Amino acid sequence: MTVTATSVDQPDQLEPRPAPGARGGRILRLVPAAASALSGVLLYVSFPPRTLWWLALPAFAGFAWVLRGRSWKAALGLGYLFGLGFLLPLLVWTGVEVGPGPWLALVAIEAVFVALVGVGVAAVSRLPAWPVWAAAVWMAGEAVRARVPFRGFPWGKIAFGQADGVFLPLAAVGGTPVLGFAVVLCGFGLYEAWRLMAERHRTHTVRPAAATAALLSVAVPLGGALAARALVSDKAEDGTATVALIQGNVPRSGLEFNAQRRAVLDYHARETHKLAADVRAGKVPKPDYVLWPENSSDIDPFEYADASLVIEQAAKDIGVPVSVGTVVEKDGKLLNEQILWDPAKGPTQTYDKRQIQPFGEYLPLRSLVGAINKSWTDMAHQDFDRGTRPGVFDIDGAKVGLATCYEAAFDWAVRDTVTHGAEMISVPSNNATFDRSEMTYQQLAMSRIRAVEHSRTVTVPVTSGVSAVIMPDGRTTQRTGMFVPAYLVQKVPLRTSTTPATELGILPEIALVLVAAGGIGWAIGSGLRARRAGDV
């Protein structure tokens, strides 16, 4: 056996050899395209509600196989197919209420980012230790997608598919960027190890530097995840709190709009009265505070006395503060607001949602959207405004951070509740519009990642389910069904220490973007030098 070492890896000859017949040649040329799309589907299958997190590794191994050594044009197309295979099924829930048009448009746009990542991965695939550069390129793509267009759409971050996986503790090290980087790096590393073994079998040569880099690409993420388990704890640091979550459910049909809104409020009040009766009967312990979901009262209690009375009676019955999700209008601004309603003092604190959902809570390009389909602009006749301050309710000394529904997908929107003192986090949500789709489970997994990322209990009260209590180690200890009235009561730890992820904030993501930029710059420079040498 001959052992050789080279400083720059050589690309595979990935183009299939022509078959004897024209039809066979065309079929072979379609293999990379089919493999890319199927790898994207495999990545989708790794996401909740399934617990097949490990399928992300062969998905990225397959993605590496189709991209390595490709031209930028081929990589662009193959990357787009991978994005379609992944995002088309992942985001199908976006069309539940409004039809397939917005869903297909969203996927078509988001897949462009994946296509550009494919170009970057192909470019760096010729570099030494290329899995590191390639994984950083993927994370750079996620960073961009989380910010543009319309302030970003982070759904589908690789980290959000890893709530049940061995890599989860890495969320406490550097948040979703480090967790996602580890998964992608391990997948690319597995492909590189397989490729080098095939090369050794074919040529009877070994390249030690390349082999070492491939092994480290797999071993370091796994070893780092095992070491990071020391950062994960559900020990109480500032005592405990007994918290109750109310899931009132929603009427499914048969009511006009205003009646539907009133029914939702009444349902949540009714479930709170039921909780109060069970507390008096000794069936459950009395909570220190009660958390209602987003939109649990879409009737503004500051404007309508009857809504205010319903909430007040529920709060007085249970005898503790209740956080109510409502829609209010102040000074001409429409706000998605959480109100802390004290049984004696009434409303005392508020939080206005800051990361509002495009095409859900406000319409970008309103005139263009109206020209395409006027019914969409009629459904959202007034845009919501953004809040300006982090949400942390001080409830008798317990500090509860608030990230309303869609905000759970954004790193900054959860982190700054902790940096402003939150000892636990609540994610009040309203998923009723999306029926029984996978959206609810995808969002629940995000909250599990956030629990480990910041070492905080996370509660998820949802109008129609699934509501849940999540420990700081990511375990779901209680959860409800969907479209049923229910309440959850549990004593949870309050924590004050911060993880490296909380302290570092955006820095790991910036570092990975810089690594990606460095790798692409190196690849471009190497290509230009090779071209000049060929011209001499």
mmCIF file of C-alpha atoms in Angstrom, residues 30-403:
data_model
loop_
_atom_site.group_PDB
_atom_site.id
_atom_site.type_symbol
_atom_site.label_atom_id
_atom_site.label_comp_id
_atom_site.label_asym_id
_atom_site.label_seq_id
_atom_site.Cartn_x
_atom_site.Cartn_y
_atom_site.Cartn_z
ATOM 1 C CA LEU A 30 -30.615 12.484 -13.910
ATOM 2 C CA VAL A 31 -29.162 10.500 -11.001
ATOM 3 C CA PRO A 32 -27.527 13.489 -9.215
ATOM 4 C CA ALA A 33 -30.726 15.530 -9.574
ATOM 5 C CA ALA A 34 -32.864 12.741 -8.134
ATOM 6 C CA ALA A 35 -30.338 12.102 -5.348
ATOM 7 C CA SER A 36 -30.302 15.791 -4.411
ATOM 8 C CA ALA A 37 -34.095 16.032 -4.181
ATOM 9 C CA LEU A 38 -34.318 12.758 -2.232
ATOM 10 C CA SER A 39 -31.620 13.935 0.181
ATOM 11 C CA GLY A 40 -33.753 17.012 0.824
ATOM 12 C CA VAL A 41 -36.762 14.799 1.535
ATOM 13 C CA LEU A 42 -34.620 12.743 3.906
ATOM 14 C CA LEU A 43 -33.718 15.932 5.778
ATOM 15 C CA TYR A 44 -37.415 16.789 6.072
ATOM 16 C CA VAL A 45 -38.166 13.345 7.516
ATOM 17 C CA SER A 46 -35.589 14.017 10.249
ATOM 18 C CA PHE A 47 -37.776 16.879 11.591
ATOM 19 C CA PRO A 48 -40.638 16.655 14.120
ATOM 20 C CA PRO A 49 -43.127 15.228 14.737
ATOM 21 C CA ARG A 50 -40.850 12.304 13.888
ATOM 22 C CA THR A 51 -37.901 11.573 16.179
ATOM 23 C CA LEU A 52 -35.611 10.468 13.328
ATOM 24 C CA TRP A 53 -33.084 13.257 13.988
ATOM 25 C CA TRP A 54 -30.167 11.070 12.824
ATOM 26 C CA LEU A 55 -31.499 11.069 9.238
ATOM 27 C CA ALA A 56 -30.047 14.563 8.899
ATOM 28 C CA LEU A 57 -26.589 12.945 8.699
ATOM 29 C CA PRO A 58 -27.191 10.777 5.593
ATOM 30 C CA ALA A 59 -29.174 13.685 4.117
ATOM 31 C CA PHE A 60 -26.112 15.909 4.215
ATOM 32 C CA ALA A 61 -23.861 13.056 3.146
ATOM 33 C CA GLY A 62 -26.031 12.689 0.036
ATOM 34 C CA PHE A 63 -25.977 16.448 -0.517
ATOM 35 C CA ALA A 64 -22.170 16.372 -0.367
ATOM 36 C CA TRP A 65 -22.018 13.526 -2.880
ATOM 37 C CA VAL A 66 -24.017 15.391 -5.512
ATOM 38 C CA LEU A 67 -22.171 18.689 -5.015
ATOM 39 C CA ARG A 68 -18.528 17.789 -4.604
ATOM 40 C CA GLY A 69 -16.483 18.982 -7.560
ATOM 41 C CA ARG A 70 -19.482 20.390 -9.465
ATOM 42 C CA SER A 71 -19.497 23.558 -11.532
ATOM 43 C CA TRP A 72 -21.379 26.514 -10.060
ATOM 44 C CA LYS A 73 -24.229 26.133 -12.553
ATOM 45 C CA ALA A 74 -24.747 22.469 -11.724
ATOM 46 C CA ALA A 75 -24.448 23.196 -7.992
ATOM 47 C CA LEU A 76 -27.068 25.945 -8.240
ATOM 48 C CA GLY A 77 -29.605 23.573 -9.779
ATOM 49 C CA LEU A 78 -28.787 20.680 -7.481
ATOM 50 C CA GLY A 79 -28.958 22.952 -4.444
ATOM 51 C CA TYR A 80 -32.357 24.211 -5.529
ATOM 52 C CA LEU A 81 -33.635 20.650 -5.867
ATOM 53 C CA PHE A 82 -32.341 19.829 -2.387
ATOM 54 C CA GLY A 83 -34.141 22.907 -1.061
ATOM 55 C CA LEU A 84 -37.395 21.903 -2.747
ATOM 56 C CA GLY A 85 -37.162 18.347 -1.428
ATOM 57 C CA PHE A 86 -36.682 19.698 2.087
ATOM 58 C CA LEU A 87 -38.939 22.753 2.216
ATOM 59 C CA LEU A 88 -41.939 21.694 0.128
ATOM 60 C CA PRO A 89 -43.121 19.094 2.667
ATOM 61 C CA LEU A 90 -41.732 20.970 5.699
ATOM 62 C CA LEU A 91 -43.741 24.145 5.021
ATOM 63 C CA VAL A 92 -46.932 22.664 3.582
ATOM 64 C CA TRP A 93 -48.776 23.937 6.663
ATOM 65 C CA THR A 94 -48.425 27.522 5.404
ATOM 66 C CA GLY A 95 -51.131 26.769 2.833
ATOM 67 C CA VAL A 96 -53.677 25.223 5.217
ATOM 68 C CA GLU A 97 -55.833 28.354 5.465
ATOM 69 C CA VAL A 98 -55.005 30.289 2.285
ATOM 70 C CA GLY A 99 -54.384 27.562 -0.299
ATOM 71 C CA PRO A 100 -51.268 26.366 -2.117
ATOM 72 C CA GLY A 101 -50.282 29.679 -3.729
ATOM 73 C CA PRO A 102 -48.504 31.290 -0.731
ATOM 74 C CA TRP A 103 -46.969 27.944 0.258
ATOM 75 C CA LEU A 104 -45.454 27.372 -3.182
ATOM 76 C CA ALA A 105 -44.282 30.984 -3.434
ATOM 77 C CA LEU A 106 -42.597 30.811 -0.020
ATOM 78 C CA VAL A 107 -40.836 27.554 -0.844
ATOM 79 C CA ALA A 108 -39.723 28.826 -4.251
ATOM 80 C CA ILE A 109 -38.087 31.848 -2.599
ATOM 81 C CA GLU A 110 -36.570 30.023 0.375
ATOM 82 C CA ALA A 111 -35.090 27.318 -1.881
ATOM 83 C CA VAL A 112 -33.059 30.020 -3.659
ATOM 84 C CA PHE A 113 -31.029 30.448 -0.462
ATOM 85 C CA VAL A 114 -30.349 26.707 -0.394
ATOM 86 C CA ALA A 115 -29.343 26.837 -4.066
ATOM 87 C CA LEU A 116 -26.783 29.552 -3.323
ATOM 88 C CA VAL A 117 -25.474 27.491 -0.422
ATOM 89 C CA GLY A 118 -25.062 24.625 -2.897
ATOM 90 C CA VAL A 119 -22.838 26.844 -5.045
ATOM 91 C CA GLY A 120 -20.743 27.704 -1.998
ATOM 92 C CA VAL A 121 -20.419 24.069 -0.903
ATOM 93 C CA ALA A 122 -19.318 23.029 -4.393
ATOM 94 C CA ALA A 123 -16.741 25.842 -4.437
ATOM 95 C CA VAL A 124 -15.115 24.866 -1.125
ATOM 96 C CA SER A 125 -15.304 21.116 -1.834
ATOM 97 C CA ARG A 126 -11.848 21.260 -3.422
ATOM 98 C CA LEU A 127 -10.181 22.662 -0.285
ATOM 99 C CA PRO A 128 -8.352 20.716 2.423
ATOM 100 C CA ALA A 129 -10.684 19.805 5.315
ATOM 101 C CA TRP A 130 -13.568 20.862 3.080
ATOM 102 C CA PRO A 131 -16.372 19.546 5.373
ATOM 103 C CA VAL A 132 -15.538 22.334 7.844
ATOM 104 C CA TRP A 133 -15.763 25.034 5.188
ATOM 105 C CA ALA A 134 -18.896 23.491 3.680
ATOM 106 C CA ALA A 135 -20.713 23.236 7.016
ATOM 107 C CA ALA A 136 -19.872 26.884 7.701
ATOM 108 C CA VAL A 137 -21.300 27.803 4.288
ATOM 109 C CA TRP A 138 -24.579 26.085 5.202
ATOM 110 C CA MET A 139 -24.756 28.016 8.466
ATOM 111 C CA ALA A 140 -24.035 31.275 6.653
ATOM 112 C CA GLY A 141 -27.026 30.490 4.438
ATOM 113 C CA GLU A 142 -29.183 29.958 7.524
ATOM 114 C CA ALA A 143 -27.970 33.273 8.962
ATOM 115 C CA VAL A 144 -29.045 35.115 5.827
ATOM 116 C CA ARG A 145 -32.359 33.272 5.563
ATOM 117 C CA ALA A 146 -33.134 34.208 9.184
ATOM 118 C CA ARG A 147 -32.894 37.905 8.284
ATOM 119 C CA VAL A 148 -34.144 38.452 4.727
ATOM 120 C CA PRO A 149 -36.548 39.012 3.169
ATOM 121 C CA PHE A 150 -39.070 40.728 5.454
ATOM 122 C CA ARG A 151 -36.868 40.317 8.555
ATOM 123 C CA GLY A 152 -36.268 36.657 7.827
ATOM 124 C CA PHE A 153 -37.836 33.230 8.110
ATOM 125 C CA PRO A 154 -35.700 30.845 10.237
ATOM 126 C CA TRP A 155 -38.120 27.912 9.938
ATOM 127 C CA GLY A 156 -36.164 24.828 8.918
ATOM 128 C CA LYS A 157 -32.965 25.643 10.796
ATOM 129 C CA ILE A 158 -31.108 22.353 11.193
ATOM 130 C CA ALA A 159 -30.994 22.845 14.960
ATOM 131 C CA PHE A 160 -34.796 22.716 15.131
ATOM 132 C CA GLY A 161 -34.767 19.095 13.976
ATOM 133 C CA GLN A 162 -32.456 17.967 16.778
ATOM 134 C CA ALA A 163 -34.591 18.204 19.925
ATOM 135 C CA ASP A 164 -34.357 14.419 20.424
ATOM 136 C CA GLY A 165 -30.787 14.021 19.187
ATOM 137 C CA VAL A 166 -27.396 13.439 20.774
ATOM 138 C CA PHE A 167 -26.174 16.835 19.561
ATOM 139 C CA LEU A 168 -28.783 18.764 21.589
ATOM 140 C CA PRO A 169 -26.437 19.845 24.468
ATOM 141 C CA LEU A 170 -24.437 21.878 21.949
ATOM 142 C CA ALA A 171 -27.312 24.378 21.963
ATOM 143 C CA ALA A 172 -26.024 25.478 25.380
ATOM 144 C CA VAL A 173 -22.550 26.063 23.911
ATOM 145 C CA GLY A 174 -23.384 28.350 21.016
ATOM 146 C CA GLY A 175 -27.109 28.253 20.344
ATOM 147 C CA THR A 176 -28.715 27.140 17.106
ATOM 148 C CA PRO A 177 -25.654 28.049 14.945
ATOM 149 C CA VAL A 178 -23.275 25.740 16.828
ATOM 150 C CA LEU A 179 -25.834 22.942 17.108
ATOM 151 C CA GLY A 180 -26.670 23.143 13.409
ATOM 152 C CA PHE A 181 -23.005 23.394 12.407
ATOM 153 C CA ALA A 182 -22.177 20.217 14.315
ATOM 154 C CA VAL A 183 -24.932 18.239 12.581
ATOM 155 C CA VAL A 184 -24.023 19.438 9.082
ATOM 156 C CA LEU A 185 -20.298 18.944 9.695
ATOM 157 C CA CYS A 186 -20.884 15.396 10.885
ATOM 158 C CA GLY A 187 -22.978 14.606 7.796
ATOM 159 C CA PHE A 188 -20.365 16.002 5.413
ATOM 160 C CA GLY A 189 -17.637 14.229 7.393
ATOM 161 C CA LEU A 190 -19.398 10.890 7.036
ATOM 162 C CA TYR A 191 -19.505 11.316 3.272
ATOM 163 C CA GLU A 192 -15.826 12.291 3.154
ATOM 164 C CA ALA A 193 -14.848 9.249 5.225
ATOM 165 C CA TRP A 194 -16.827 6.993 2.873
ATOM 166 C CA ARG A 195 -15.278 8.670 -0.178
ATOM 167 C CA LEU A 196 -11.737 8.201 1.132
ATOM 168 C CA MET A 197 -12.388 4.549 1.933
ATOM 169 C CA ALA A 198 -13.666 4.022 -1.613
ATOM 170 C CA GLU A 199 -10.598 5.819 -2.960
ATOM 171 C CA ARG A 200 -8.292 3.616 -0.874
ATOM 172 C CA HIS A 201 -10.013 0.495 -2.172
ATOM 173 C CA ARG A 202 -9.704 1.746 -5.750
ATOM 174 C CA THR A 203 -6.160 3.154 -5.717
ATOM 175 C CA HIS A 204 -4.573 1.424 -2.707
ATOM 176 C CA THR A 205 -3.411 4.828 -1.453
ATOM 177 C CA VAL A 206 -4.178 6.730 1.727
ATOM 178 C CA ARG A 207 -3.999 10.468 2.229
ATOM 179 C CA PRO A 208 -3.367 10.913 5.970
ATOM 180 C CA ALA A 209 -4.254 14.610 6.173
ATOM 181 C CA ALA A 210 -7.569 14.133 4.376
ATOM 182 C CA ALA A 211 -8.394 11.005 6.390
ATOM 183 C CA THR A 212 -7.642 12.785 9.670
ATOM 184 C CA ALA A 213 -9.818 15.746 8.701
ATOM 185 C CA ALA A 214 -12.701 13.407 7.791
ATOM 186 C CA LEU A 215 -12.489 11.527 11.075
ATOM 187 C CA LEU A 216 -12.302 14.737 13.094
ATOM 188 C CA SER A 217 -15.334 16.074 11.228
ATOM 189 C CA VAL A 218 -17.317 13.226 12.751
ATOM 190 C CA ALA A 219 -15.551 12.791 16.084
ATOM 191 C CA VAL A 220 -15.378 16.436 17.188
ATOM 192 C CA PRO A 221 -19.133 17.154 16.945
ATOM 193 C CA LEU A 222 -19.978 13.920 18.742
ATOM 194 C CA GLY A 223 -17.306 14.442 21.392
ATOM 195 C CA GLY A 224 -18.333 18.058 21.842
ATOM 196 C CA ALA A 225 -21.949 17.047 22.349
ATOM 197 C CA LEU A 226 -20.973 14.540 25.035
ATOM 198 C CA ALA A 227 -18.787 17.110 26.798
ATOM 199 C CA ALA A 228 -21.537 19.749 26.607
ATOM 200 C CA ARG A 229 -23.900 17.575 28.650
ATOM 201 C CA ALA A 230 -22.225 19.083 31.716
ATOM 202 C CA LEU A 231 -23.870 22.406 30.820
ATOM 203 C CA VAL A 232 -27.379 20.922 30.899
ATOM 204 C CA SER A 233 -29.190 20.987 34.226
ATOM 205 C CA ASP A 234 -32.739 21.300 35.559
ATOM 206 C CA LYS A 235 -31.695 22.165 39.114
ATOM 207 C CA ALA A 236 -33.569 25.076 40.710
ATOM 208 C CA GLU A 237 -31.314 28.064 41.441
ATOM 209 C CA ASP A 238 -33.837 30.652 42.715
ATOM 210 C CA GLY A 239 -36.501 28.395 44.103
ATOM 211 C CA THR A 240 -39.435 27.005 42.173
ATOM 212 C CA ALA A 241 -42.779 28.208 40.899
ATOM 213 C CA THR A 242 -46.003 26.309 40.394
ATOM 214 C CA VAL A 243 -47.293 27.345 37.011
ATOM 215 C CA ALA A 244 -50.588 26.595 35.240
ATOM 216 C CA LEU A 245 -51.148 26.605 31.468
ATOM 217 C CA ILE A 246 -54.652 27.047 30.077
ATOM 218 C CA GLN A 247 -55.673 25.579 26.711
ATOM 219 C CA GLY A 248 -59.251 26.668 26.164
ATOM 220 C CA ASN A 249 -59.596 25.290 22.628
ATOM 221 C CA VAL A 250 -61.391 27.042 19.756
ATOM 222 C CA PRO A 251 -64.743 26.525 18.012
ATOM 223 C CA ARG A 252 -64.178 24.705 14.740
ATOM 224 C CA SER A 253 -67.066 26.082 12.686
ATOM 225 C CA GLY A 254 -70.528 27.571 12.672
ATOM 226 C CA LEU A 255 -69.791 31.000 14.157
ATOM 227 C CA GLU A 256 -69.201 34.354 12.517
ATOM 228 C CA PHE A 257 -65.993 36.253 13.291
ATOM 229 C CA ASN A 258 -66.968 38.264 16.390
ATOM 230 C CA ALA A 259 -68.851 35.339 17.921
ATOM 231 C CA GLN A 260 -65.800 33.151 17.343
ATOM 232 C CA ARG A 261 -63.547 35.623 19.150
ATOM 233 C CA ARG A 262 -65.908 35.772 22.115
ATOM 234 C CA ALA A 263 -66.171 31.985 22.211
ATOM 235 C CA VAL A 264 -62.378 31.635 22.426
ATOM 236 C CA LEU A 265 -62.260 34.051 25.364
ATOM 237 C CA ASP A 266 -65.121 32.244 27.093
ATOM 238 C CA TYR A 267 -63.456 28.854 26.567
ATOM 239 C CA HIS A 268 -60.240 30.011 28.270
ATOM 240 C CA ALA A 269 -62.147 31.596 31.122
ATOM 241 C CA ARG A 270 -64.184 28.408 31.542
ATOM 242 C CA GLU A 271 -61.065 26.231 31.728
ATOM 243 C CA THR A 272 -59.575 28.621 34.294
ATOM 244 C CA HIS A 273 -62.737 28.334 36.416
ATOM 245 C CA LYS A 274 -62.444 24.554 36.137
ATOM 246 C CA LEU A 275 -58.841 24.763 37.344
ATOM 247 C CA ALA A 276 -59.934 26.944 40.259
ATOM 248 C CA ALA A 277 -62.602 24.401 41.240
ATOM 249 C CA ASP A 278 -60.071 21.560 41.101
ATOM 250 C CA VAL A 279 -57.671 23.588 43.271
ATOM 251 C CA ARG A 280 -60.399 24.103 45.875
ATOM 252 C CA ALA A 281 -61.202 20.383 45.728
ATOM 253 C CA GLY A 282 -57.562 19.536 46.385
ATOM 254 C CA LYS A 283 -57.118 17.759 43.054
ATOM 255 C CA VAL A 284 -54.225 19.976 41.936
ATOM 256 C CA PRO A 285 -51.961 22.418 43.761
ATOM 257 C CA LYS A 286 -52.711 26.120 43.544
ATOM 258 C CA PRO A 287 -50.490 27.769 40.934
ATOM 259 C CA ASP A 288 -48.439 30.891 41.582
ATOM 260 C CA TYR A 289 -49.573 32.267 38.216
ATOM 261 C CA VAL A 290 -51.574 31.198 35.186
ATOM 262 C CA LEU A 291 -50.524 31.508 31.531
ATOM 263 C CA TRP A 292 -53.089 31.878 28.758
ATOM 264 C CA PRO A 293 -52.096 31.557 25.082
ATOM 265 C CA GLU A 294 -51.676 34.134 22.367
ATOM 266 C CA ASN A 295 -55.079 35.363 21.070
ATOM 267 C CA SER A 296 -56.927 33.856 24.011
ATOM 268 C CA SER A 297 -58.868 37.137 24.014
ATOM 269 C CA ASP A 298 -58.930 38.764 20.602
ATOM 270 C CA ILE A 299 -61.491 41.156 22.083
ATOM 271 C CA ASP A 300 -59.619 44.159 23.504
ATOM 272 C CA PRO A 301 -60.343 44.173 27.263
ATOM 273 C CA PHE A 302 -59.305 47.831 27.483
ATOM 274 C CA GLU A 303 -61.984 48.725 24.952
ATOM 275 C CA TYR A 304 -64.785 46.276 25.787
ATOM 276 C CA ALA A 305 -66.024 46.052 29.364
ATOM 277 C CA ASP A 306 -67.595 42.620 28.877
ATOM 278 C CA ALA A 307 -64.242 41.090 27.881
ATOM 279 C CA SER A 308 -62.561 42.800 30.825
ATOM 280 C CA LEU A 309 -65.189 41.376 33.183
ATOM 281 C CA VAL A 310 -64.715 37.808 31.887
ATOM 282 C CA ILE A 311 -60.946 37.999 32.469
ATOM 283 C CA GLU A 312 -61.344 39.682 35.859
ATOM 284 C CA GLN A 313 -63.753 37.015 37.112
ATOM 285 C CA ALA A 314 -61.405 34.224 35.985
ATOM 286 C CA ALA A 315 -58.420 35.856 37.700
ATOM 287 C CA LYS A 316 -60.355 36.404 40.926
ATOM 288 C CA ASP A 317 -61.613 32.822 40.908
ATOM 289 C CA ILE A 318 -58.135 31.325 40.661
ATOM 290 C CA GLY A 319 -56.746 34.045 42.933
ATOM 291 C CA VAL A 320 -53.401 34.560 41.182
ATOM 292 C CA PRO A 321 -52.138 36.706 38.283
ATOM 293 C CA VAL A 322 -53.100 35.558 34.789
ATOM 294 C CA SER A 323 -51.116 36.367 31.639
ATOM 295 C CA VAL A 324 -53.666 36.955 28.867
ATOM 296 C CA GLY A 325 -52.924 37.036 25.131
ATOM 297 C CA THR A 326 -55.002 39.666 23.398
ATOM 298 C CA VAL A 327 -55.186 42.121 20.509
ATOM 299 C CA VAL A 328 -55.338 45.791 21.493
ATOM 300 C CA GLU A 329 -55.367 49.108 19.688
ATOM 301 C CA LYS A 330 -53.413 51.980 21.217
ATOM 302 C CA ASP A 331 -52.981 55.364 19.596
ATOM 303 C CA GLY A 332 -54.031 53.905 16.263
ATOM 304 C CA LYS A 333 -51.550 51.011 16.544
ATOM 305 C CA LEU A 334 -52.732 47.406 16.468
ATOM 306 C CA LEU A 335 -50.674 45.258 18.856
ATOM 307 C CA ASN A 336 -50.421 41.552 19.678
ATOM 308 C CA GLU A 337 -50.164 41.929 23.433
ATOM 309 C CA GLN A 338 -49.732 39.892 26.576
ATOM 310 C CA ILE A 339 -51.359 41.446 29.645
ATOM 311 C CA LEU A 340 -50.596 40.412 33.223
ATOM 312 C CA TRP A 341 -53.957 40.572 34.977
ATOM 313 C CA ASP A 342 -53.792 40.700 38.766
ATOM 314 C CA PRO A 343 -56.912 39.453 40.604
ATOM 315 C CA ALA A 344 -56.919 42.557 42.839
ATOM 316 C CA LYS A 345 -55.233 45.268 40.743
ATOM 317 C CA GLY A 346 -56.357 44.319 37.240
ATOM 318 C CA PRO A 347 -53.891 44.784 34.325
ATOM 319 C CA THR A 348 -50.435 45.638 35.672
ATOM 320 C CA GLN A 349 -47.827 44.759 33.000
ATOM 321 C CA THR A 350 -47.879 44.312 29.227
ATOM 322 C CA TYR A 351 -45.658 42.923 26.475
ATOM 323 C CA ASP A 352 -46.145 43.700 22.785
ATOM 324 C CA LYS A 353 -44.941 41.136 20.258
ATOM 325 C CA ARG A 354 -41.891 42.451 18.408
ATOM 326 C CA GLN A 355 -41.235 39.900 15.641
ATOM 327 C CA ILE A 356 -44.526 39.915 13.789
ATOM 328 C CA GLN A 357 -45.276 37.487 11.010
ATOM 329 C CA PRO A 358 -45.215 38.724 7.408
ATOM 330 C CA PHE A 359 -48.363 37.828 5.449
ATOM 331 C CA GLY A 360 -49.929 36.813 8.763
ATOM 332 C CA GLU A 361 -49.803 39.868 11.015
ATOM 333 C CA TYR A 362 -48.769 42.380 8.385
ATOM 334 C CA LEU A 363 -48.707 42.453 4.613
ATOM 335 C CA PRO A 364 -45.485 43.436 2.881
ATOM 336 C CA LEU A 365 -45.996 44.600 -0.715
ATOM 337 C CA ARG A 366 -49.669 45.143 0.060
ATOM 338 C CA SER A 367 -50.562 46.660 -3.311
ATOM 339 C CA LEU A 368 -48.885 43.828 -5.221
ATOM 340 C CA VAL A 369 -50.544 41.164 -3.049
ATOM 341 C CA GLY A 370 -53.915 42.862 -3.540
ATOM 342 C CA ALA A 371 -53.456 42.847 -7.298
ATOM 343 C CA ILE A 372 -52.832 39.094 -7.188
ATOM 344 C CA ASN A 373 -55.641 38.214 -4.789
ATOM 345 C CA LYS A 374 -57.786 40.921 -3.174
ATOM 346 C CA SER A 375 -59.209 38.470 -0.618
ATOM 347 C CA TRP A 376 -55.791 38.252 1.039
ATOM 348 C CA THR A 377 -55.663 42.010 1.623
ATOM 349 C CA ASP A 378 -59.251 41.930 2.861
ATOM 350 C CA MET A 379 -58.319 39.278 5.438
ATOM 351 C CA ALA A 380 -55.499 41.487 6.778
ATOM 352 C CA HIS A 381 -57.047 44.932 6.373
ATOM 353 C CA GLN A 382 -54.839 46.471 9.090
ATOM 354 C CA ASP A 383 -51.204 45.656 9.816
ATOM 355 C CA PHE A 384 -49.996 44.944 13.325
ATOM 356 C CA ASP A 385 -47.292 47.185 14.778
ATOM 357 C CA ARG A 386 -44.147 45.945 16.493
ATOM 358 C CA GLY A 387 -43.402 46.173 20.176
ATOM 359 C CA THR A 388 -40.151 47.796 21.227
ATOM 360 C CA ARG A 389 -39.178 46.255 24.581
ATOM 361 C CA PRO A 390 -38.267 42.714 25.699
ATOM 362 C CA GLY A 391 -41.041 41.011 27.607
ATOM 363 C CA VAL A 392 -40.275 39.978 31.198
ATOM 364 C CA PHE A 393 -43.155 39.865 33.693
ATOM 365 C CA ASP A 394 -42.220 40.172 37.368
ATOM 366 C CA ILE A 395 -44.802 38.020 39.133
ATOM 367 C CA ASP A 396 -44.268 38.222 42.895
ATOM 368 C CA GLY A 397 -40.505 38.014 42.391
ATOM 369 C CA ALA A 398 -40.526 35.307 39.709
ATOM 370 C CA LYS A 399 -39.357 36.730 36.378
ATOM 371 C CA VAL A 400 -41.121 35.175 33.367
ATOM 372 C CA GLY A 401 -39.749 35.931 29.896
ATOM 373 C CA LEU A 402 -42.193 36.096 26.973
ATOM 374 C CA ALA A 403 -41.587 35.133 23.342
#
